[in-house]
PDB file of C-alpha atoms and ligand atoms in Angstrom:
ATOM      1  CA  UNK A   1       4.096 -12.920   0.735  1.00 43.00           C
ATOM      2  CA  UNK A   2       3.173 -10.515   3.156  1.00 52.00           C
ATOM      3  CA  UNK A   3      -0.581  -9.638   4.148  1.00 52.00           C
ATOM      4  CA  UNK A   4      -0.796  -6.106   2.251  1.00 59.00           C
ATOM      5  CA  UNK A   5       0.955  -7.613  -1.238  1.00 63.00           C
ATOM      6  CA  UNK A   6      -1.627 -10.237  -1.495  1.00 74.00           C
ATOM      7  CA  UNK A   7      -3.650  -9.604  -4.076  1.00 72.00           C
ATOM      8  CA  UNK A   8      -6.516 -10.544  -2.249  1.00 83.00           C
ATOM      9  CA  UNK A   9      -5.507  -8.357   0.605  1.00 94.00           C
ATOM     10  CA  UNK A  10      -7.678  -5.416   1.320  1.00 97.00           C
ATOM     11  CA  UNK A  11      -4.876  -2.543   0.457  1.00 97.00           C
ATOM     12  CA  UNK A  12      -5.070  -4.052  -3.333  1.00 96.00           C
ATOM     13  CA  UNK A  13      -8.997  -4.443  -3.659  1.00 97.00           C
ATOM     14  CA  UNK A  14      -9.760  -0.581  -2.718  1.00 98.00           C
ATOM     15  CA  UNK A  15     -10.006   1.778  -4.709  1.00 98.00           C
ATOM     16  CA  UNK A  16     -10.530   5.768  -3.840  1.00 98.00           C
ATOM     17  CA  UNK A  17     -12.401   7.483  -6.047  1.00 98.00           C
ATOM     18  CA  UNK A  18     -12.702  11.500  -5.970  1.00 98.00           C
ATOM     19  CA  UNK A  19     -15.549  13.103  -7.740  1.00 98.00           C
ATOM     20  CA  UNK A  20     -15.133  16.908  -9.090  1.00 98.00           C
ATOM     21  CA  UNK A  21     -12.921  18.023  -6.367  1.00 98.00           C
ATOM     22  CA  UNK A  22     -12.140  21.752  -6.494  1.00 98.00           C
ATOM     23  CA  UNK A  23      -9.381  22.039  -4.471  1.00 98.00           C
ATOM     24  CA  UNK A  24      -5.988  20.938  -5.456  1.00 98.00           C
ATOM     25  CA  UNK A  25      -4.870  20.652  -1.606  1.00 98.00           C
ATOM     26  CA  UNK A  26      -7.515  18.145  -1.202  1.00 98.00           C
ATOM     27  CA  UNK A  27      -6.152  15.832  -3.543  1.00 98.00           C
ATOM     28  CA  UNK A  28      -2.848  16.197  -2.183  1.00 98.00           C
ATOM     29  CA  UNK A  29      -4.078  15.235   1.013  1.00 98.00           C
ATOM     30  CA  UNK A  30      -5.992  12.775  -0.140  1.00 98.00           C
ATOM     31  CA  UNK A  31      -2.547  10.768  -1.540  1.00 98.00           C
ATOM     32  CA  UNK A  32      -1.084  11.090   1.906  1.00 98.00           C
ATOM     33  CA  UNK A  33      -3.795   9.708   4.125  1.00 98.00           C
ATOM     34  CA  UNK A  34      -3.821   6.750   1.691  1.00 98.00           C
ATOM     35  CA  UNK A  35      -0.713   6.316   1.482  1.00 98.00           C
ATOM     36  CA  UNK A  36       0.076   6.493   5.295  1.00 98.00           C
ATOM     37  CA  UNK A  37      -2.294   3.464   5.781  1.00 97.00           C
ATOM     38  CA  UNK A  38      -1.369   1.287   2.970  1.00 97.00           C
ATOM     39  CA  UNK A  39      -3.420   1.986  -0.045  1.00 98.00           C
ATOM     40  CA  UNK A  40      -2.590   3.249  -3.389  1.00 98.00           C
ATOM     41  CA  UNK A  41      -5.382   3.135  -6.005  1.00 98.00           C
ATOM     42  CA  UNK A  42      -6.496   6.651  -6.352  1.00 98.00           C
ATOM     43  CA  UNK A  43      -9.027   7.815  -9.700  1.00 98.00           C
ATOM     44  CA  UNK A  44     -10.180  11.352 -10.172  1.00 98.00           C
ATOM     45  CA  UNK A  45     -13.382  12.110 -11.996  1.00 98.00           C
ATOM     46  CA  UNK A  46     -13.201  15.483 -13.507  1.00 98.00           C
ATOM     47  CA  UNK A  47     -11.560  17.414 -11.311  1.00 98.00           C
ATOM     48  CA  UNK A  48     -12.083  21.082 -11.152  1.00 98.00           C
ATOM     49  CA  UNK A  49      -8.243  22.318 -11.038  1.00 96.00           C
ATOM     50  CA  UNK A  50      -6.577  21.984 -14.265  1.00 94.00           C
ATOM     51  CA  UNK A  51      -3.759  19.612 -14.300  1.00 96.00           C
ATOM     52  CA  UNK A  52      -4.502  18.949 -10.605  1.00 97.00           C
ATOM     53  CA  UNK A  53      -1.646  16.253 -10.465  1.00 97.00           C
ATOM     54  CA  UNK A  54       1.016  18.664 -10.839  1.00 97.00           C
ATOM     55  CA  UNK A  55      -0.739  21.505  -8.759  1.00 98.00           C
ATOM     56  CA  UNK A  56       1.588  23.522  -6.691  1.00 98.00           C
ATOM     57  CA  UNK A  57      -0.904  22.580  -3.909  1.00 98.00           C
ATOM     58  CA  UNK A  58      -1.645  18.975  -4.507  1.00 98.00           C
ATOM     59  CA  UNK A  59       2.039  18.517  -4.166  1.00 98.00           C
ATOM     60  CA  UNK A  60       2.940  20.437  -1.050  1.00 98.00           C
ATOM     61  CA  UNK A  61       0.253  18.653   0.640  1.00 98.00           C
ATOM     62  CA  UNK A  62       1.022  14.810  -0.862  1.00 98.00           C
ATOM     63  CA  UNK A  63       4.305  15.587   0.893  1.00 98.00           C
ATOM     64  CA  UNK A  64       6.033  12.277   0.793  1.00 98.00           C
ATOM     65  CA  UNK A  65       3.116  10.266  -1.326  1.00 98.00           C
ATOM     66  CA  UNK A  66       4.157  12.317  -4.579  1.00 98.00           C
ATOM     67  CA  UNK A  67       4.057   8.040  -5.983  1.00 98.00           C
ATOM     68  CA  UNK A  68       0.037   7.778  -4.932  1.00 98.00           C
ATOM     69  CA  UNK A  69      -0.327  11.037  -7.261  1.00 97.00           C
ATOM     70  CA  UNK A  70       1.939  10.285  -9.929  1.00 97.00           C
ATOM     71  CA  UNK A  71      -0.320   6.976 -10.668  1.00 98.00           C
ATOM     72  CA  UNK A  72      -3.664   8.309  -9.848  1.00 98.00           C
ATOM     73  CA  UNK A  73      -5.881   8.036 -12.629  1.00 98.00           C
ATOM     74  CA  UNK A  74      -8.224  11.055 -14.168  1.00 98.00           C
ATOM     75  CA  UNK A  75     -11.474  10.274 -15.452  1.00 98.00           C
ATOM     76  CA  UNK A  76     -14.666  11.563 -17.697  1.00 98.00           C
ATOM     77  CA  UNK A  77     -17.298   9.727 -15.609  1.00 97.00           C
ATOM     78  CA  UNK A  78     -18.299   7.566 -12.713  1.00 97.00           C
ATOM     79  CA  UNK A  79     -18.596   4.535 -14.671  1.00 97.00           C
ATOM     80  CA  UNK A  80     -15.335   4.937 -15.632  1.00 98.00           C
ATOM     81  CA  UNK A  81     -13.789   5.721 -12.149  1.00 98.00           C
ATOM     82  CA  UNK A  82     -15.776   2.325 -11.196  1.00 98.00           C
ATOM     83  CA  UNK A  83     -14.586  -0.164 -14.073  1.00 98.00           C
ATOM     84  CA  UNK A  84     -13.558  -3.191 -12.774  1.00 97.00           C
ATOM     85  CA  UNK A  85     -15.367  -3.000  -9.089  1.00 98.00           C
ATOM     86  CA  UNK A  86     -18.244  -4.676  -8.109  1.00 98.00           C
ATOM     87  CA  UNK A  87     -18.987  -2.776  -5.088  1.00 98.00           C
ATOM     88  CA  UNK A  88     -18.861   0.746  -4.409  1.00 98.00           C
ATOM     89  CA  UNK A  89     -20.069   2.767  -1.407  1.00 98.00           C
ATOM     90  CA  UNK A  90     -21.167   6.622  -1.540  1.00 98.00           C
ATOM     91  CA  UNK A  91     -19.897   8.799   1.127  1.00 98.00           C
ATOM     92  CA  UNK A  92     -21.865  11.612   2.066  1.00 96.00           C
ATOM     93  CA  UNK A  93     -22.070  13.561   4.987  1.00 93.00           C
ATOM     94  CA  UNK A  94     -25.843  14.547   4.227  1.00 87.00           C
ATOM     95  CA  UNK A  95     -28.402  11.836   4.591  1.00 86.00           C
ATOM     96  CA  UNK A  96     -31.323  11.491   1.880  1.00 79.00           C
ATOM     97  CA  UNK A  97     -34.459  10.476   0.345  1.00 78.00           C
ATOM     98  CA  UNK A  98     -33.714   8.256  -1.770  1.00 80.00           C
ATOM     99  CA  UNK A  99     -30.369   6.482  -0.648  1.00 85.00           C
ATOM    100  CA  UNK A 100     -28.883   3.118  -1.093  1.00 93.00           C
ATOM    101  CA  UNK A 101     -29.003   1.111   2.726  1.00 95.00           C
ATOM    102  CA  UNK A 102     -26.766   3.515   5.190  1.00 95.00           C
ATOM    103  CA  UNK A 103     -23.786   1.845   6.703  1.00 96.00           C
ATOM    104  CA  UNK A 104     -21.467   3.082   9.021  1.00 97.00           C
ATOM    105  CA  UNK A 105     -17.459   3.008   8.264  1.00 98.00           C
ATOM    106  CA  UNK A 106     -16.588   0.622  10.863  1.00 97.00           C
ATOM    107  CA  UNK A 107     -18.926  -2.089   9.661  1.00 97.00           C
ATOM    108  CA  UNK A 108     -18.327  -1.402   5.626  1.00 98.00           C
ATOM    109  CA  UNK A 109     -14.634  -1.920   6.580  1.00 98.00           C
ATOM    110  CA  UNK A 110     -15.131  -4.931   8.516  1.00 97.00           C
ATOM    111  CA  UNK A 111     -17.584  -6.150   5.439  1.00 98.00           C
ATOM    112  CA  UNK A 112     -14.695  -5.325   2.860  1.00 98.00           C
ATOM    113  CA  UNK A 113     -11.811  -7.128   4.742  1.00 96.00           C
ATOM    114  CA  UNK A 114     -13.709 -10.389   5.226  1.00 96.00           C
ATOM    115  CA  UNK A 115     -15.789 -10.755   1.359  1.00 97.00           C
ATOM    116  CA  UNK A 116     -12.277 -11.478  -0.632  1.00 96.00           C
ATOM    117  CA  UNK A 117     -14.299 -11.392  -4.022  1.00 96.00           C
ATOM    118  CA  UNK A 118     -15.096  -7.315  -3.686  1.00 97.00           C
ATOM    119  CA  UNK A 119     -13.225  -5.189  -5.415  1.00 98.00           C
ATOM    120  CA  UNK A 120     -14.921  -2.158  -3.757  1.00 98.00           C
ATOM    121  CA  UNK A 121     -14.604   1.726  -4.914  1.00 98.00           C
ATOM    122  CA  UNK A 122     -15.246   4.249  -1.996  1.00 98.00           C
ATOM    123  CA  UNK A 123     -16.663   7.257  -3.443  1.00 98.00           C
ATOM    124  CA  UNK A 124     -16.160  11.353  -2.031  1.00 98.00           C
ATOM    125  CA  UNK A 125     -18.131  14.124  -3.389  1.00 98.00           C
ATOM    126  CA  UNK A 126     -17.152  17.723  -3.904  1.00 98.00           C
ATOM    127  CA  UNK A 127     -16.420  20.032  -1.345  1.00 98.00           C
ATOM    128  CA  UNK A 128     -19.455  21.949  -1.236  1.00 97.00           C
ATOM    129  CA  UNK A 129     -21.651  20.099  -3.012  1.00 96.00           C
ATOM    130  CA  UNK A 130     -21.087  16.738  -2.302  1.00 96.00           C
ATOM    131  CA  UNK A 131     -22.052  13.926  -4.440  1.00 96.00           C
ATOM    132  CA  UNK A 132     -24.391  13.846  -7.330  1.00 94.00           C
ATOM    133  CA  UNK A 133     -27.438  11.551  -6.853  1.00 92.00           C
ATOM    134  CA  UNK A 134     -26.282  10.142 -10.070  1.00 92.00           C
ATOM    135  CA  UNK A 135     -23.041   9.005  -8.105  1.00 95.00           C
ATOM    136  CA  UNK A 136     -25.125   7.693  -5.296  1.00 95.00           C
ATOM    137  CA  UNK A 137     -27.663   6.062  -7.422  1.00 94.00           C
ATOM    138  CA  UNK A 138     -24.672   3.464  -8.823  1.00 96.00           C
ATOM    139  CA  UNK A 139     -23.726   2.784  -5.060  1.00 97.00           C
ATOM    140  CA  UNK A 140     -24.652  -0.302  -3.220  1.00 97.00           C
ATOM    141  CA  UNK A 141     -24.290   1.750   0.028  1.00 97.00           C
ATOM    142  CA  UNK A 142     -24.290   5.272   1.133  1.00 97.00           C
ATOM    143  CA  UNK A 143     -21.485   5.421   4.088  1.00 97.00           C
ATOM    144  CA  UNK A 144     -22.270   8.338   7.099  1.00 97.00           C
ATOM    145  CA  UNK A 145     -19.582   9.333   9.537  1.00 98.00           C
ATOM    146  CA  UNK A 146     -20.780   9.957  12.575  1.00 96.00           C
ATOM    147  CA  UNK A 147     -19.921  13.362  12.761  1.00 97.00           C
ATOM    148  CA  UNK A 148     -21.176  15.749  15.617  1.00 96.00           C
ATOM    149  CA  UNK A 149     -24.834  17.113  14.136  1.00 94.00           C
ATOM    150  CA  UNK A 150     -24.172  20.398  14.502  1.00 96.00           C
ATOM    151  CA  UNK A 151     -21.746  20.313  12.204  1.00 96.00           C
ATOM    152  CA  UNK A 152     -21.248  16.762  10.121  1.00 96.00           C
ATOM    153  CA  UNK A 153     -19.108  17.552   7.502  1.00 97.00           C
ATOM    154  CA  UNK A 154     -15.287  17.117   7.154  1.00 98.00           C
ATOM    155  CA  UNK A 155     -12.833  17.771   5.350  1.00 98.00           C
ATOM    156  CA  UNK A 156     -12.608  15.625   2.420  1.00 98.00           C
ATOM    157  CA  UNK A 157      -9.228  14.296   2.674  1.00 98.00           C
ATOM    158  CA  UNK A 158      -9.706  13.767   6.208  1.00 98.00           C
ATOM    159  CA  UNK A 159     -12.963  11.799   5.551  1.00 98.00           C
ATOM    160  CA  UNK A 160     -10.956   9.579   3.204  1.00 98.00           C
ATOM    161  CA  UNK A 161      -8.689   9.101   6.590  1.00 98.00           C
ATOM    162  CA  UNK A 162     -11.343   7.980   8.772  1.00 98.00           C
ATOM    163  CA  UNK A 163     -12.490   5.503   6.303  1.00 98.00           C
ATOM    164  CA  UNK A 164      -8.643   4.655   5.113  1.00 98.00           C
ATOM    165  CA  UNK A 165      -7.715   4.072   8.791  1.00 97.00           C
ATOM    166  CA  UNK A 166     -11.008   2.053   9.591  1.00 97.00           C
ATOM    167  CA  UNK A 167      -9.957  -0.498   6.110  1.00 97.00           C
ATOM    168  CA  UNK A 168      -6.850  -0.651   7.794  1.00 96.00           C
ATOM    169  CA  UNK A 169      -7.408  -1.465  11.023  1.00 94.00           C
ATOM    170  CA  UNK A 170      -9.911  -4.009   9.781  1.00 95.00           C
ATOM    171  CA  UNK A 171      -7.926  -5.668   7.216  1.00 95.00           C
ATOM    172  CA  UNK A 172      -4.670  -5.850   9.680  1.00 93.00           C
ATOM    173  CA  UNK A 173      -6.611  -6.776  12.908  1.00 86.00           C
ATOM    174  CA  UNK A 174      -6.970  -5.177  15.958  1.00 72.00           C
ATOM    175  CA  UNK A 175      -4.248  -7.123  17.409  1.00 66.00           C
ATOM    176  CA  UNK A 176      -1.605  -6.891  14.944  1.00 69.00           C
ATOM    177  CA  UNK A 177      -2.065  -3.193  15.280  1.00 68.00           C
ATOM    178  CA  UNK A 178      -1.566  -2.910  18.748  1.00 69.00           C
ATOM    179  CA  UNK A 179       0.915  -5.641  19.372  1.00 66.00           C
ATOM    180  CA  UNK A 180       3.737  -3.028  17.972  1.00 59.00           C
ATOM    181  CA  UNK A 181       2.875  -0.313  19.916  1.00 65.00           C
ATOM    182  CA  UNK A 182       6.093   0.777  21.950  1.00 72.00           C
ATOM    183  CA  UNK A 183       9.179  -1.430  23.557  1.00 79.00           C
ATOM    184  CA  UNK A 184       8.755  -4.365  24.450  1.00 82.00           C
ATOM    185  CA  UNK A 185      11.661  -6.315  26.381  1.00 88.00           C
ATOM    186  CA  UNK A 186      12.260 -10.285  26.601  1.00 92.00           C
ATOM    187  CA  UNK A 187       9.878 -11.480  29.343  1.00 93.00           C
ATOM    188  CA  UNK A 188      12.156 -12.922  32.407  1.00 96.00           C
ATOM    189  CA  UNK A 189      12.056 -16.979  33.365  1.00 95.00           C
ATOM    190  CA  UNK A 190      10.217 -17.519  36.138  1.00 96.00           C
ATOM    191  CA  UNK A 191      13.375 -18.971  37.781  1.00 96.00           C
ATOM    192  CA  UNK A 192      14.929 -15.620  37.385  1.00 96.00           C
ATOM    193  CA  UNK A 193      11.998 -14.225  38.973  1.00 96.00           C
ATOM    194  CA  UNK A 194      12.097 -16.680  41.984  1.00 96.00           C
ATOM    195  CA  UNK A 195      15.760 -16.126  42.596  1.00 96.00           C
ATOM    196  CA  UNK A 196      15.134 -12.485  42.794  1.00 97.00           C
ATOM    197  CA  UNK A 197      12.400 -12.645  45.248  1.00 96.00           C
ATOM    198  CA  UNK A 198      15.393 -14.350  47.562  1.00 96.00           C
ATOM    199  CA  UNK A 199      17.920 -11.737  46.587  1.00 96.00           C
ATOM    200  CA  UNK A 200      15.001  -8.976  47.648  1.00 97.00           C
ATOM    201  CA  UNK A 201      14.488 -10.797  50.480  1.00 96.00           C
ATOM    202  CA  UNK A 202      17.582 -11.219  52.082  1.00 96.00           C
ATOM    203  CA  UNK A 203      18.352  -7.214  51.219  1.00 96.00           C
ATOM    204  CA  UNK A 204      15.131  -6.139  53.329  1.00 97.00           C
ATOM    205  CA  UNK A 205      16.380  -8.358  55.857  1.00 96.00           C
ATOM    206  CA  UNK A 206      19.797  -6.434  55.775  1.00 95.00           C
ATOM    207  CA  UNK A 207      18.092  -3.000  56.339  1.00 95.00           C
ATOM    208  CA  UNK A 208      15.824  -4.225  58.737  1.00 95.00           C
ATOM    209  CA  UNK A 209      12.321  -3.630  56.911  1.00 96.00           C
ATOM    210  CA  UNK A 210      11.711  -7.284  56.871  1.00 96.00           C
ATOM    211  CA  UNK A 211      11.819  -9.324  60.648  1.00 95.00           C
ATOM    212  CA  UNK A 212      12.584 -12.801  59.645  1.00 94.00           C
ATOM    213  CA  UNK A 213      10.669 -13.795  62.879  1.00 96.00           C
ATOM    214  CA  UNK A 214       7.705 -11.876  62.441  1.00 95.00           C
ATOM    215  CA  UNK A 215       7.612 -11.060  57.988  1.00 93.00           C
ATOM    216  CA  UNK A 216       4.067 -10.906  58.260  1.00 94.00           C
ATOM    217  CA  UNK A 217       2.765 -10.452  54.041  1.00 95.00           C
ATOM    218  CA  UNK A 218       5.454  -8.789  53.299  1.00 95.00           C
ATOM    219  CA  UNK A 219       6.523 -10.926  50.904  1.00 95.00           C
ATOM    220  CA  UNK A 220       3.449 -12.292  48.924  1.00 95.00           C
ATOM    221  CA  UNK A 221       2.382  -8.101  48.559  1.00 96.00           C
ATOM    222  CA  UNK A 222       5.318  -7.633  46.570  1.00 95.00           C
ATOM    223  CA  UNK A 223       5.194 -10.739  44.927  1.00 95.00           C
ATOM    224  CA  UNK A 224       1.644  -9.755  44.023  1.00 96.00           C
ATOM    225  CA  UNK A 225       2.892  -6.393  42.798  1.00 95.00           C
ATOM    226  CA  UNK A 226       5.579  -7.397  40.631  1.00 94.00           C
ATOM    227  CA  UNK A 227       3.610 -10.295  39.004  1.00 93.00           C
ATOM    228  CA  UNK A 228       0.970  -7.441  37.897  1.00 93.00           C
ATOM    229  CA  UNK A 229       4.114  -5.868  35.578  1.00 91.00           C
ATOM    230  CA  UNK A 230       5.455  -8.139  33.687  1.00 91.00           C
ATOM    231  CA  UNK A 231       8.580  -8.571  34.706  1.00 95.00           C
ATOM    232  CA  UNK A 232      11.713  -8.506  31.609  1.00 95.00           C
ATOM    233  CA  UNK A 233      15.537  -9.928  31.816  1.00 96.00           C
ATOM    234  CA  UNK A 234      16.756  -6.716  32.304  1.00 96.00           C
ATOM    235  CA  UNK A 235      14.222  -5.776  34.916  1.00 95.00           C
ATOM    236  CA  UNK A 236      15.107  -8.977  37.253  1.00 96.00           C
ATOM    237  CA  UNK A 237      18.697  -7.710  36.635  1.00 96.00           C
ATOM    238  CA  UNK A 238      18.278  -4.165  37.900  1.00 97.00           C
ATOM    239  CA  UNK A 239      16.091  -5.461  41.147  1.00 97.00           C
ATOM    240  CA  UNK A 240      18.758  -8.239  41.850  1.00 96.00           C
ATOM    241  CA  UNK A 241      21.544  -5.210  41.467  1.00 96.00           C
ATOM    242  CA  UNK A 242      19.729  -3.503  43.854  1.00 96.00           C
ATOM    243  CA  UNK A 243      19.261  -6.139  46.381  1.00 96.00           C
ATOM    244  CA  UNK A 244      23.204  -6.989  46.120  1.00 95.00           C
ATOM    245  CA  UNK A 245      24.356  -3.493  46.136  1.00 95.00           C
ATOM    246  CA  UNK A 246      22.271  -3.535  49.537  1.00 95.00           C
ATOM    247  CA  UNK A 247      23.770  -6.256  51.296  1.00 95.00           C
ATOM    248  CA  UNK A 248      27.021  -5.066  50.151  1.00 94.00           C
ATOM    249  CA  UNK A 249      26.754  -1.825  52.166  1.00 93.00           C
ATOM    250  CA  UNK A 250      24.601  -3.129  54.889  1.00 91.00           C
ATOM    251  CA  UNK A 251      26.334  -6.904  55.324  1.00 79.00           C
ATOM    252  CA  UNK A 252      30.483  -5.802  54.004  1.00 72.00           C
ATOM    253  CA  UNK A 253      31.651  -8.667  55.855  1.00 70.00           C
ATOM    254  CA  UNK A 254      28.923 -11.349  54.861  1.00 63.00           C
ATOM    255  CA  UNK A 255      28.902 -10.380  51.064  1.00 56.00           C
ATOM    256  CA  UNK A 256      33.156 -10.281  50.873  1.00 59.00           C
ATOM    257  CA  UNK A 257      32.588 -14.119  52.474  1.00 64.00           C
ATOM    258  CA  UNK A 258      29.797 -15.020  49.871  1.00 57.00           C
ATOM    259  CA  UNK A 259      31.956 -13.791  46.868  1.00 52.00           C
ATOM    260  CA  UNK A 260      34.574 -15.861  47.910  1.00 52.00           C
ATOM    261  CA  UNK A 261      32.484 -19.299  48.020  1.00 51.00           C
TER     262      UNK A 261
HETATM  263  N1  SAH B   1     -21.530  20.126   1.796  1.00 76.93           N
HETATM  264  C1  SAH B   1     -21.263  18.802   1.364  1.00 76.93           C
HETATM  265  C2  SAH B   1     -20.128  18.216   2.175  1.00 76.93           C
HETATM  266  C3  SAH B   1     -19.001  17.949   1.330  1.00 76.93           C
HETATM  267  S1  SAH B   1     -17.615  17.407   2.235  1.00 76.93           S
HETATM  268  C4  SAH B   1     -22.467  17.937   1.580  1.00 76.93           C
HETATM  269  O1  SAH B   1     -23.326  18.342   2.320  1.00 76.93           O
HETATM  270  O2  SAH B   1     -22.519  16.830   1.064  1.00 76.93           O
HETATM  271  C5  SAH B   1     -16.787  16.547   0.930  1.00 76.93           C
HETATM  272  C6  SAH B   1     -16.985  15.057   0.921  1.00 76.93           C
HETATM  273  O3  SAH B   1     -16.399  14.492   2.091  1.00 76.93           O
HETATM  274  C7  SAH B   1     -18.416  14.587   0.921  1.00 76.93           C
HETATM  275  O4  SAH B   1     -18.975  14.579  -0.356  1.00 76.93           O
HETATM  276  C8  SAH B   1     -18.250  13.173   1.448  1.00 76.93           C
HETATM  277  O5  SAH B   1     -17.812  12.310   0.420  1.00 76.93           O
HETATM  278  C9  SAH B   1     -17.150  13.351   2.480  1.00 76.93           C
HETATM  279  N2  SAH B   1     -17.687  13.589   3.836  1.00 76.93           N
HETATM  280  C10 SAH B   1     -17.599  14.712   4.588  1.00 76.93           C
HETATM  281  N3  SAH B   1     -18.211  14.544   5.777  1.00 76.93           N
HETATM  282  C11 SAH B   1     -18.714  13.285   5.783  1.00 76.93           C
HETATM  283  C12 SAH B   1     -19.444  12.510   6.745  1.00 76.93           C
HETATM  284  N4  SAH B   1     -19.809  12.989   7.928  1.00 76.93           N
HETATM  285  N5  SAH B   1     -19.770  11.235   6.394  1.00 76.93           N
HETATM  286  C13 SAH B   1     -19.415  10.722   5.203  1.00 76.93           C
HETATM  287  N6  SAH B   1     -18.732  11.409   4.274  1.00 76.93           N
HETATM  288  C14 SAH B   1     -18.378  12.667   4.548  1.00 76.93           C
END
């Protein structure tokens, strides 16, 4: 079983809950930025567009997580939208009064990956009027992205990213993340690398660059340099190629004789 069917695994336990949204776009948008990092449970409470789900808008903007909306779930209340959690965490862009402890996303995710036993609810207000206090008031904590102060609030879908990449970063780990960034080729043997050193060596010889009398650090710089890359297979390859196709043109006679050994 892999780490995100678990059902202890962080992409099961989190729910997204959206509370009166009024624009059908938003909740399109909403499906795709969960669904690009890995989550699925979406509930609605009373949303302001009738028969959001199958909004002209919603749709366009799901784009390929049409599945997230299919199965989201529309509800009369808050209580409802939170049945079965035993954490949930208010986002608001405003700060107030009378607010559970404030939190920032980074550490709420970190807090949510590590406690197995939550299942948590996150929790977005409207669009202009953000969330009731009577929302708040049933949260454990009230969750502030750091915004810029002159102007602090996003976009509600793209809120729900910055908290849906942050739970995914911190339930995958840094590391895992990262590790699959880009190509990544077969690292060479160090005997590989060795020989090639000898191969270079001999080919700066050839062209004269390299006095076998006199090499100075000639050697140990590049050494130095190539150790700081990494070398792969295919890398070694290409630098031996060179070398030989060097002492081919520079040494005719020398390389013909070597071939033949
Ligand atoms: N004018 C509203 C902002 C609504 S933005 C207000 O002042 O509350 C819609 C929703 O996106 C908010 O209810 C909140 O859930 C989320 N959101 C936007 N900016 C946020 C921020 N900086 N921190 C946390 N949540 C934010």
């Amino acid at each position: 079983m892999n780490q995100s069917s678990s059902s202890t695994s962080l992409f099961r336990r989190l729910r997204f809950v959206l509370v009166e949204t009024s624009r059908a776009g938003n909740v399109g948008a909403t499906a795709r930025a969960m669904k690009n990092m890995g989550f699925s449970d979406l509930v609605l409470v009373n949303p302001r567009v009738p028969d959001v789900l199958k909004h002209e808008e919603a749709i366009a903007f799901a784009s390929g997580a049409q599945d997230i909306l299919a199965n989201a779930r529309l509800v009369g209340s808050i209580d409802e939208a939170l049945d079965g959690c035993n954490f949930a965490a208010a986002l608001s862009a405003r700060l107030r009064e009378f607010s559970p402890p404030i939190v920032r996303p980074r550490q709420l995710a970190h807090r949510l990956s590590s406690e197995e036993s939550l299942r948590a609810a996150l929790v977005f207000g409207n669009e202009r009027f953000g969330l009731p206090n009577e929302a708040v008031e049933r949260c454990n904590v009230l969750i502030n992205i750091p915004a810029d102060a002159q102007y602090s609030s996003l976009n509600l879908a793209q809120a729900v990213q910055v908290l849906a990449y942050e739970c995914r970063v911190a339930a995958l780990g840094e590391e895992v993340i990262d590790s699959r960034i880009g190509f990544e080729g077969e690292p060479a043997p160090l005997a590989d690398v060795e020989g090639m050193y000898r191969h270079l060596e001999q080919a700066l010889v050839a062209v004269e660059f390299l006095d076998p009398d006199n090499p100075k650090k000639l050697m140990p710089r590049l050494k130095r340099l190539f150790a700081r890359t990494g070398l792969e297979i295919e890398e070694v390859n290409i630098l031996r190629g060179i070398a030989r196709q060097v002492l081919l043109k520079c040494r005719p006679a020398d390389a013909a004789a070597k071939e033949k050994k």
